[in-house]
Structures are given as C-alpha cells and as structure tokens.
Short mmCIF file of C-alpha atoms in Angstrom, two decimals:
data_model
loop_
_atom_site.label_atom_id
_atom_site.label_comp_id
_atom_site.label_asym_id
_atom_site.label_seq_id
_atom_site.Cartn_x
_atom_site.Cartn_y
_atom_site.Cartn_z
CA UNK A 123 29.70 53.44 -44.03
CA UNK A 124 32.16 53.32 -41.43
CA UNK A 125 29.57 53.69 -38.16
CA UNK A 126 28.00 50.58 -39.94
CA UNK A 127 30.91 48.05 -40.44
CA UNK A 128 31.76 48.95 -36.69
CA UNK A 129 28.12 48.64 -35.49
CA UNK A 130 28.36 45.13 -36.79
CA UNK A 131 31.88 43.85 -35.76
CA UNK A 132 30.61 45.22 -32.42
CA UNK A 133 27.31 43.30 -32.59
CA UNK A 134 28.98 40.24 -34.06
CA UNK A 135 31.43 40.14 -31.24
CA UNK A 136 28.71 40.57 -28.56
CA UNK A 137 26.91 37.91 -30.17
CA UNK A 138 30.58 35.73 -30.23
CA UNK A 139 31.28 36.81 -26.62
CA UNK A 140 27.68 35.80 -25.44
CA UNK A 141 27.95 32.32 -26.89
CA UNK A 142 31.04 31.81 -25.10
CA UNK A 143 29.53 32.75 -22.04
CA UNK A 144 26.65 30.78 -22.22
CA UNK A 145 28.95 27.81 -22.91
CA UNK A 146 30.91 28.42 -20.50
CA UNK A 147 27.43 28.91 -17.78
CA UNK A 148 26.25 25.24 -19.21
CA UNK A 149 29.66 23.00 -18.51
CA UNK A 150 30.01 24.99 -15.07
CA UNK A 151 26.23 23.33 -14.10
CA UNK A 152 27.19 20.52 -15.40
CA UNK A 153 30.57 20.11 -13.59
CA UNK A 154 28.45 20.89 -10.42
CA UNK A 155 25.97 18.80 -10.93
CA UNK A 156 28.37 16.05 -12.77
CA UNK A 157 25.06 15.73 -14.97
CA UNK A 158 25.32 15.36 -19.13
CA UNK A 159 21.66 16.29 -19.35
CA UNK A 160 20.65 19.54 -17.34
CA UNK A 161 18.02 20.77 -19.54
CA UNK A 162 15.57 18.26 -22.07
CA UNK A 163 17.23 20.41 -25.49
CA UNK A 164 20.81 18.98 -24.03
CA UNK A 165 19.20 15.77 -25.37
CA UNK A 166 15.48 15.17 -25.87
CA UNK A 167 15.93 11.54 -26.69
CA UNK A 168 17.67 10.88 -23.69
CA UNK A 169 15.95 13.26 -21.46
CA UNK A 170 13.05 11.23 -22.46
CA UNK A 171 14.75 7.51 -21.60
CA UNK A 172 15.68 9.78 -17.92
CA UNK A 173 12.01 10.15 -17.18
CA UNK A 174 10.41 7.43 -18.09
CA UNK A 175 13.41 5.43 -15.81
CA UNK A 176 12.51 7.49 -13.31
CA UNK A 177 8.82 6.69 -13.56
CA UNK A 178 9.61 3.18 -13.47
CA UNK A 179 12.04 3.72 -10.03
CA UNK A 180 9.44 5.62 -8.53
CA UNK A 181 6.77 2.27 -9.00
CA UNK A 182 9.35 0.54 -7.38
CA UNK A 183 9.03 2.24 -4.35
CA UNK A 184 5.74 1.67 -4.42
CA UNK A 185 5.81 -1.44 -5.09
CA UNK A 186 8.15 -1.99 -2.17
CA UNK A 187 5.88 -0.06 0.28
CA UNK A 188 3.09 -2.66 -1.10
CA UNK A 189 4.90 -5.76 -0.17
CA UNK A 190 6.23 -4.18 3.08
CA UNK A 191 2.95 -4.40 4.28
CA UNK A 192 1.68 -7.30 3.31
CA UNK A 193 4.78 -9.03 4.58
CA UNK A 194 3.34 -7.31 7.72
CA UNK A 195 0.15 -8.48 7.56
CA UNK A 196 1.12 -11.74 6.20
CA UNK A 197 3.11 -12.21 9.19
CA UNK A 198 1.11 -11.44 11.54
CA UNK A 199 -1.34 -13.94 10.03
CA UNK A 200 1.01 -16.69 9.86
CA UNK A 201 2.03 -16.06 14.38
CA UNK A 202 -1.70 -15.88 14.42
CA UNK A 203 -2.34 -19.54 12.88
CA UNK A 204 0.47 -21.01 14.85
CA UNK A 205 -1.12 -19.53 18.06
CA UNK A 206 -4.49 -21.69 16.69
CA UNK A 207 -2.86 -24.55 16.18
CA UNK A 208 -1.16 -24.55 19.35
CA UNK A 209 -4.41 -24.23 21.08
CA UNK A 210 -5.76 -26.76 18.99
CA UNK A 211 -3.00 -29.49 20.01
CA UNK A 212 -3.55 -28.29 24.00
CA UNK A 213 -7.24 -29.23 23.32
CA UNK A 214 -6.64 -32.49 21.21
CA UNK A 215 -4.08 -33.19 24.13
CA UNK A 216 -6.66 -32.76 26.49
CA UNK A 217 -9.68 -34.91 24.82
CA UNK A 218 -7.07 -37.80 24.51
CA UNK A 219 -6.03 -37.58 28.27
CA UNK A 220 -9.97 -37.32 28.76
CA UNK A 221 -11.17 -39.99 26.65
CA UNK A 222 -10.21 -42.81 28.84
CA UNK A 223 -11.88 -44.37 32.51
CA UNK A 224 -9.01 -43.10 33.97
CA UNK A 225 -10.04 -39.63 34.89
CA UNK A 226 -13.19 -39.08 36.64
CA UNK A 227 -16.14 -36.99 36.66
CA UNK A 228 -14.26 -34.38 39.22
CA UNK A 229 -11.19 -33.83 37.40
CA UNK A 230 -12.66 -34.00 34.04
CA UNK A 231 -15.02 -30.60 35.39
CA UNK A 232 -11.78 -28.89 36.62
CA UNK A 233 -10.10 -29.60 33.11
CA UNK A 234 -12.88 -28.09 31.43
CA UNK A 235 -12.37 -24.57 33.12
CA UNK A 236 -8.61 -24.81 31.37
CA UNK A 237 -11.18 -25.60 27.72
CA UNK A 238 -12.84 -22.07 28.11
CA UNK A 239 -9.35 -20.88 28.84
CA UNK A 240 -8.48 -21.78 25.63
CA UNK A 241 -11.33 -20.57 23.88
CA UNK A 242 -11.13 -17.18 24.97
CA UNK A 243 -7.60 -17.59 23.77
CA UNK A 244 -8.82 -18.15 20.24
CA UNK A 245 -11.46 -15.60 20.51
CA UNK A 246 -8.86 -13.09 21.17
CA UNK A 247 -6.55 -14.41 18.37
CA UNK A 248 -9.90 -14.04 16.28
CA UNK A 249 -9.90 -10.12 16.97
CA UNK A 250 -6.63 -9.52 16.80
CA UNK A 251 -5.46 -6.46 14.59
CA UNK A 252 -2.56 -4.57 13.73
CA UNK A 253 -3.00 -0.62 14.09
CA UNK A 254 -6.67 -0.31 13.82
CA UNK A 255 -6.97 -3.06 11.14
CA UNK A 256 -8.27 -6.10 12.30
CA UNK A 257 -6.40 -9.13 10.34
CA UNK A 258 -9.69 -11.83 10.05
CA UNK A 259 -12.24 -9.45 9.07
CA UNK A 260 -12.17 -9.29 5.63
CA UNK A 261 -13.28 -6.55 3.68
CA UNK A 262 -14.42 -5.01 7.05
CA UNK A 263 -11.38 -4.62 8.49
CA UNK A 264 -12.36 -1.61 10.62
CA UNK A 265 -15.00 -3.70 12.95
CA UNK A 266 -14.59 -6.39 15.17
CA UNK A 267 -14.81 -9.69 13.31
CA UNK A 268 -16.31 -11.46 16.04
CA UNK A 269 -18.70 -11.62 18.93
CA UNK A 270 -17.74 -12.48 22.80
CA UNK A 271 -20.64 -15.52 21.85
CA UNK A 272 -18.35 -16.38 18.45
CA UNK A 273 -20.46 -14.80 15.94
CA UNK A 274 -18.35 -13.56 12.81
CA UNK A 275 -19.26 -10.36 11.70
CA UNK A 276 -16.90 -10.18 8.66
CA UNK A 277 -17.45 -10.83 5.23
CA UNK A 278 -14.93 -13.16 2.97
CA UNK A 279 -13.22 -10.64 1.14
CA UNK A 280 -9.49 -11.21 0.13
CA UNK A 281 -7.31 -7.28 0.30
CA UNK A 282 -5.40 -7.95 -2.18
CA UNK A 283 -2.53 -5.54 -3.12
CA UNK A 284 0.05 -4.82 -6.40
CA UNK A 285 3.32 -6.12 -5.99
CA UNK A 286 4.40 -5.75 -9.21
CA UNK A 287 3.02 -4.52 -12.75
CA UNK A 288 -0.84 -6.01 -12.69
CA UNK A 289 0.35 -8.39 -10.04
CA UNK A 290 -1.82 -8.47 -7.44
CA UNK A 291 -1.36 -11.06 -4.31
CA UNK A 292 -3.88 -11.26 -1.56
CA UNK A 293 -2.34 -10.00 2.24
CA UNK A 294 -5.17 -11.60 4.87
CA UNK A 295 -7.45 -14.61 5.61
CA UNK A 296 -11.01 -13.90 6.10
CA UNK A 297 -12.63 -15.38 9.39
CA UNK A 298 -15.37 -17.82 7.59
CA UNK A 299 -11.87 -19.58 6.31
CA UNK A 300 -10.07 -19.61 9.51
CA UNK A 301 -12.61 -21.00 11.66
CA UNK A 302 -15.08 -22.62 9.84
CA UNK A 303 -13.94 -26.40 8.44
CA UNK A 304 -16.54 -25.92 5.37
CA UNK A 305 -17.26 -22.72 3.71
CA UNK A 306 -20.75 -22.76 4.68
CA UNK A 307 -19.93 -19.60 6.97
CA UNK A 308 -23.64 -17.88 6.76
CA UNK A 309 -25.34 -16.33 9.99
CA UNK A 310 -27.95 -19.23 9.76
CA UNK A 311 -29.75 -20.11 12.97
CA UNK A 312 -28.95 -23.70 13.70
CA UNK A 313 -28.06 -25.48 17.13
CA UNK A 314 -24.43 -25.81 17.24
CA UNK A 315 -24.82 -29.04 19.00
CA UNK A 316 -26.62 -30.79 16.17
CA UNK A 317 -23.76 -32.84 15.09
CA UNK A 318 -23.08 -34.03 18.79
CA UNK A 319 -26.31 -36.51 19.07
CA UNK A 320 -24.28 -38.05 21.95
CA UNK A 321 -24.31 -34.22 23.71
CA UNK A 322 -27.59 -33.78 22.59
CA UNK A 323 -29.17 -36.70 24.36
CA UNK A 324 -27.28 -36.92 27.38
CA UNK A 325 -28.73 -32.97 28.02
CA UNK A 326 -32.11 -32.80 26.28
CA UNK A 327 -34.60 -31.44 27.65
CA UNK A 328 -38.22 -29.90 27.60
CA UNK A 329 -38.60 -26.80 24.83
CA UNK A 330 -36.69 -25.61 21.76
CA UNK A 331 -34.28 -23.57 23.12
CA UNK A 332 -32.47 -25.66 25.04
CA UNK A 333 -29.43 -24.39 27.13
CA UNK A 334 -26.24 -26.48 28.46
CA UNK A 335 -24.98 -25.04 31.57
CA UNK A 336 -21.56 -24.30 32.37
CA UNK A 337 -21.18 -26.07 35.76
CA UNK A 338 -18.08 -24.80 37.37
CA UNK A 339 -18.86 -21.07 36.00
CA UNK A 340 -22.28 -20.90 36.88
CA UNK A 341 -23.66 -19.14 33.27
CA UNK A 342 -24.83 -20.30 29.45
CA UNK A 343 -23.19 -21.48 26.70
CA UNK A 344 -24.11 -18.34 24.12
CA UNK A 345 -22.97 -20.19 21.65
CA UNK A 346 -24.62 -23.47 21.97
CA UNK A 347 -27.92 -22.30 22.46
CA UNK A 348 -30.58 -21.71 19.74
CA UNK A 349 -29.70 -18.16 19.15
CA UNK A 350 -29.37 -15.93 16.36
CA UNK A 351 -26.88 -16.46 14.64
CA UNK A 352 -25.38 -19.24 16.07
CA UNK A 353 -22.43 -21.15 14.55
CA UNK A 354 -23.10 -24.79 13.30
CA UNK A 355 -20.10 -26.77 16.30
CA UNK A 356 -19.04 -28.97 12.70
CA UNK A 357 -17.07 -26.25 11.35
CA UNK A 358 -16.84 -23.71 13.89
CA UNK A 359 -13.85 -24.08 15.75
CA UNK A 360 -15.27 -21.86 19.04
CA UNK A 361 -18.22 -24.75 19.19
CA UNK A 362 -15.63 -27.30 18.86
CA UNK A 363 -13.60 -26.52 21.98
CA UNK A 364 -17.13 -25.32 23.81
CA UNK A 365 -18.16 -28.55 22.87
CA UNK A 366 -15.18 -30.73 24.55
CA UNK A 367 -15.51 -28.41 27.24
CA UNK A 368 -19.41 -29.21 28.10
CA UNK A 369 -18.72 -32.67 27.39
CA UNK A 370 -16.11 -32.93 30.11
CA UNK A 371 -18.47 -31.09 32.73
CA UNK A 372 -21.28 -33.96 31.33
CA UNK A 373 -18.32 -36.38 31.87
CA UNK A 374 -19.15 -37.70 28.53
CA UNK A 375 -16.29 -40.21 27.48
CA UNK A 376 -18.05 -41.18 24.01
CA UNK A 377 -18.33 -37.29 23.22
CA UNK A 378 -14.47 -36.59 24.08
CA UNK A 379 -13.49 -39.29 21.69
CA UNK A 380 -15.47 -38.28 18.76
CA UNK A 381 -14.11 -34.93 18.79
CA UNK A 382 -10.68 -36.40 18.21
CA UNK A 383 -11.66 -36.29 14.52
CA UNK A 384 -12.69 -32.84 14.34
CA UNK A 385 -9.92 -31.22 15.82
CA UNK A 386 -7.63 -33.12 13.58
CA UNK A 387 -9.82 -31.87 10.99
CA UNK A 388 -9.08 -28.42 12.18
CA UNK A 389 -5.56 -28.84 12.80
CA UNK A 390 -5.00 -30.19 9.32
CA UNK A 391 -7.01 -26.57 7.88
CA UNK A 392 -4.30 -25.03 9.92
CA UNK A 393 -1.55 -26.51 8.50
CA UNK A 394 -3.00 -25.66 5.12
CA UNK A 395 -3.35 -22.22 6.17
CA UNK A 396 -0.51 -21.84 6.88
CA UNK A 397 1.01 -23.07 3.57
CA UNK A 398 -1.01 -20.55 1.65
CA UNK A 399 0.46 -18.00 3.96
CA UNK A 400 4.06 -18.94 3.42
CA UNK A 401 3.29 -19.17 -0.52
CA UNK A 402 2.18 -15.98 -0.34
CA UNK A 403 5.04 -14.55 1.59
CA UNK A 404 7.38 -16.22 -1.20
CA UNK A 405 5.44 -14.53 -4.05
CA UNK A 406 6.19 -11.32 -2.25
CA UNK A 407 9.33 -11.80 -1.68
CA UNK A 408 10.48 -13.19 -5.43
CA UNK A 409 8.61 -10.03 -6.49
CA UNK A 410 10.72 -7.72 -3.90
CA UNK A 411 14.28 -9.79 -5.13
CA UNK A 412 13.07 -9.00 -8.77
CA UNK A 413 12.68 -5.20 -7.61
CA UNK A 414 15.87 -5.04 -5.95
CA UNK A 415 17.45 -6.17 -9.85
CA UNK A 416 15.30 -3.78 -11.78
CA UNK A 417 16.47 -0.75 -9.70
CA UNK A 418 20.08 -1.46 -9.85
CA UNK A 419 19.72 -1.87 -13.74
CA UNK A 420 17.96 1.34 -13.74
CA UNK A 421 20.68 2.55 -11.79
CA UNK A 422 23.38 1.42 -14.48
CA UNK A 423 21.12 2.52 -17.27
CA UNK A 424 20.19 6.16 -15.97
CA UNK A 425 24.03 6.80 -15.01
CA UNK A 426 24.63 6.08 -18.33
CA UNK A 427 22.36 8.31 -20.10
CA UNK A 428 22.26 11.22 -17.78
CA UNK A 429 25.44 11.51 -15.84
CA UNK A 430 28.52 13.25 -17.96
CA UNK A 431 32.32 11.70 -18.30
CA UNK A 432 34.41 13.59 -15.69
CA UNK A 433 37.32 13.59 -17.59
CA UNK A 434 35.78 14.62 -21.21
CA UNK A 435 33.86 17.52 -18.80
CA UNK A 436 36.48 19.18 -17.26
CA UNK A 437 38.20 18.76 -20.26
CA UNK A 438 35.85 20.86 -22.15
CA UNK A 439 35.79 23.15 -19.85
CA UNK A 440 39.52 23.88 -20.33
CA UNK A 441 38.84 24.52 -23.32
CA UNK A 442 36.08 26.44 -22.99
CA UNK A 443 37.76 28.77 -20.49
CA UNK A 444 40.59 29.22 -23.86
CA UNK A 445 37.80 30.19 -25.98
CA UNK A 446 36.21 32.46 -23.68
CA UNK A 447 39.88 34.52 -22.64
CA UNK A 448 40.16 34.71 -26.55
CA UNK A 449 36.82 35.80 -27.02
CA UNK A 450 37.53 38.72 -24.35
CA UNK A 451 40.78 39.67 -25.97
CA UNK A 452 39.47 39.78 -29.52
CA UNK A 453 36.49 41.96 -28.30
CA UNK A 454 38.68 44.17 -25.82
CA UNK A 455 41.32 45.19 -29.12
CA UNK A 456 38.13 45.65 -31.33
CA UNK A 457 36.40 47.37 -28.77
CA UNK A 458 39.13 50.32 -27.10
CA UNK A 459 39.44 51.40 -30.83
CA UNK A 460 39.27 55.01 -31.19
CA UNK A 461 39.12 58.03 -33.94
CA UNK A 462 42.96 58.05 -33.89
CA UNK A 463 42.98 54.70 -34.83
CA UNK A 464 40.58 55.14 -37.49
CA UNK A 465 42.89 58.19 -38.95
CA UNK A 466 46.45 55.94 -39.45
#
C-alpha cells in the first residue's frame, strides 16, 4: 500500500514539476520573441485574425509592386507623348513659316530634310520600349510596333493591371490610338495621299502606283506609295509630317496651309492623351495612398492581437520562476525520502 501512495505522489509531482516547466519554456519564447501568440492553441481566434492580416499585408505588396510598374510604364508613356507633341509644334512651326510667299522653292527643299528629321524622330518614339517591352504595341508588346515605312504591327489591346481588390487600371496606349486621329487603324491598302487632292494633282502621273520622290534624298516615299499596308496620311501622323515634307520639296504653298488643321488635330489627341495618362497615374496613386493607410492599420491591429504586454510578461514570468523553485523544493523533500524516514 505504501509503494503505491509513493508511486503516485512521485508521479503527481512529476506531472506538477513538468507543468511548471513547460510554463516556464512558453513565457521564455514569448519574452524572446515579445509575441502573445507563439503557437495557434495560445489563441485560435486570434491566431486566426494574425493570418488572415497577414494575407491582406502580403496583397499589399503586391499591390504595390503592381502600381510600381505601371507608374513606370505610365511614365514613360506620358515623356513619350510630350516628345510627340513637341515634334508636332516643330512641324506646325514649320508649315506656318512655310505657308507664306516669303520663302522660296530653295529653302522650302532644305527645310524639308529637317521634316524627315522629325519623322524619324517619331518613328523612334513609336518603338520605344522599356526592358524588352515595347510601350505602343499593345498586347504584342514583345515585337516591334512599327515598320521603318510606318506600318503598325500592334494590335489595340489595353495591359491592364490590379491595383487594388478587383481594381484593375490600364498601364499603356496602343499605337492605332497614338498615331492614328480616327480609330480606323486597319492594315487596309489605301494611298496615303488621298486626302491631299492638292498633292495629288500637282504629282500625278501615268499608272496606279504612283511614287513621290524625295528630292534632296534621292529615294521613295514607302509610305506614300500604293503599298501594302499603307497608312491612310488623315489619321496617320507619319503621313502627316511625310506629307508637309513632300509638299515643301513640291513647293506647294496651298498644301502647307491645309495641313495646319491636321496637325492641330493631332496636337489636340495629344493633349488628350496625355490627360488620360495623368488620370491614370492619379488612380494609381490614390490607390497606393489608400495602401500606405491599410498597412499601418494592419500594423496597429496585428500588434494588438499578436504582440504580448512587456510588463504583464515579465511579470508572469516572475512568477513563474516562484512557482517553478517551489515546485523543485516540494519534489526534492518528497523525493530524498528514505526507509528511515518511513520507520519514525
């Protein structure tokens, strides 16, 4: 009867000295990691609040990442349509100094040299890419939008990314609505010229395919001949500025003037470009702002739920540490008790 009663003072005291211990184990990893919550049975309600706030910081980040870039590619957009419209006011510049008797048929050759100049220019702005993206492509961002001869080989497809929860914004401008002043941005065959009767007559000649020369460069127009796909010179802006710049080789005074409209036309599509762009930009930022205030609340929120009270730690661990130095005395007299003892 004995050996039992001391079997189970010794087992309840293991048991006693064990809990301590383990007590003791949990508010040292706490104190170290200043955490309330260590394991999901320290609190399963709260663990559960932890993780899904964590889910939601981690979209954040993504969500950051996502508007990072578009601010990038928005950006680069925006320089990129303030580079067109610059070259747009040089040529409008140039077709007013042009338009008058002043200048003759000399001069008005030379200036056209500084046209192609500026064509290129766009051309270049056209392809332009950032990393191995280009920015006017479209969908088909990968290939080169456009042709040396100003034939777009995008598509009009708006990369759109999340900025927030099921808020999507789009980050580019395809090429058709860059450089076209309608949306009719098809690969149709159709004399670019076609709208310039005044161009047309002056150079007409035998045959379909006609072909304006360039004078001072000695080559072809590619893109205001007949060929495949060929750009329509009303809403292409490369035809626009080829056009002003045949026109001043032809030394064609009526011509200059009546491009005045278009390139206001085009300059004014800029402008509203532009303005889409910065809206854009806005939206991405008002979502980033809102970000920035939904991950300090988190913050405030998670602290609260997850991270322990210094003071009421350590002060449980004083206590603990009693308990436990009791627990090992009250063992340690049980424990050393011998047949001697037994026998008073």
């Amino acid at each position: 009867m004995v050996r039992v009663s001391e079997n189970s003072a010794t087992a309840s005291l293991s048991f006693a000295l064990n809990k301590a211990k383990r007590k003791m184990e949990d508010l040292q990893m706490k104190g170290t990691s200043l955490k309330r919550i260590t394991r999901p049975s320290d609190d399963p309600i709260g663990n559960v609040e932890t993780l899904n706030i964590s889910s939601s910081q981690s979209d954040i980040k993504q969500y950051k990442r996502n508007i990072d870039y578009s601010k990038t590619q928005l950006a680069a957009t925006d320089k990129a349509l303030e580079q067109l419209g610059d070259i747009l006011l040089k040529a409008k510049e140039i077709a007013i100094a042009q338009a008058s008797d002043f200048y003759g048929e000399g001069i008005r050759k030379n200036v056209a040299n500084e046209v192609y100049q500026l064509r290129n220019q766009a051309l270049s702005i056209a392809n332009k890419r950032i990393g191995q993206r280009y920015i006017f492509g479209g969908f088909k961002s990968l290939d080169k939008p456009f042709t040396p001869d100003g034939k777009y080989h995008g598509d009009k497809g708006h990369v759109t990314v999340e900025v927030a929860k099921d808020f999507f914004i789009p980050m580019n401008l395809h090429g058709a609505e860059v450089f076209f002043t309608t949306d009719d941005s098809s690969n149709k065959i159709e004399h670019p010229l076609k709208k310039f009767p005044e161009l047309e007559n002056k150079n007409k000649h035998e045959g379909e395919n006609e072909k304006v020369n360039d004078v001072g460069m000695g080559r072809d127009l590619a893109s205001i001949t007949e060929a495949e796909g060929g750009f329509a010179a009303y809403n292409n802006m490369f035809s626009q500025l080829e056009a002003l710049a045949t026109a001043l080789e032809n030394d064609d005074a009526v011509l200059i003037q009546g491009l005045l409209e278009k390139f206001d036309s085009t300059m004014d599509r800029m402008v509203g470009l532009r303005t889409r762009v910065g809206s854009l930009m806005n939206s991405a930022e008002s979502s980033e702002n809102v970000h920035e205030a939904d991950n300090v609340n988190f913050a405030e929120r998670k602290s609260k739920v997850q991270d322990a009270d210094i003071a009421d730690l350590f002060a449980d661990i004083t206590k603990q540490q009693g308990i436990l130095k009791t627990t090992y005395q009250t063992a340690k007299g049980t424990i050393n008790q011998n047949l001697l003892d037994f026998l008073r």
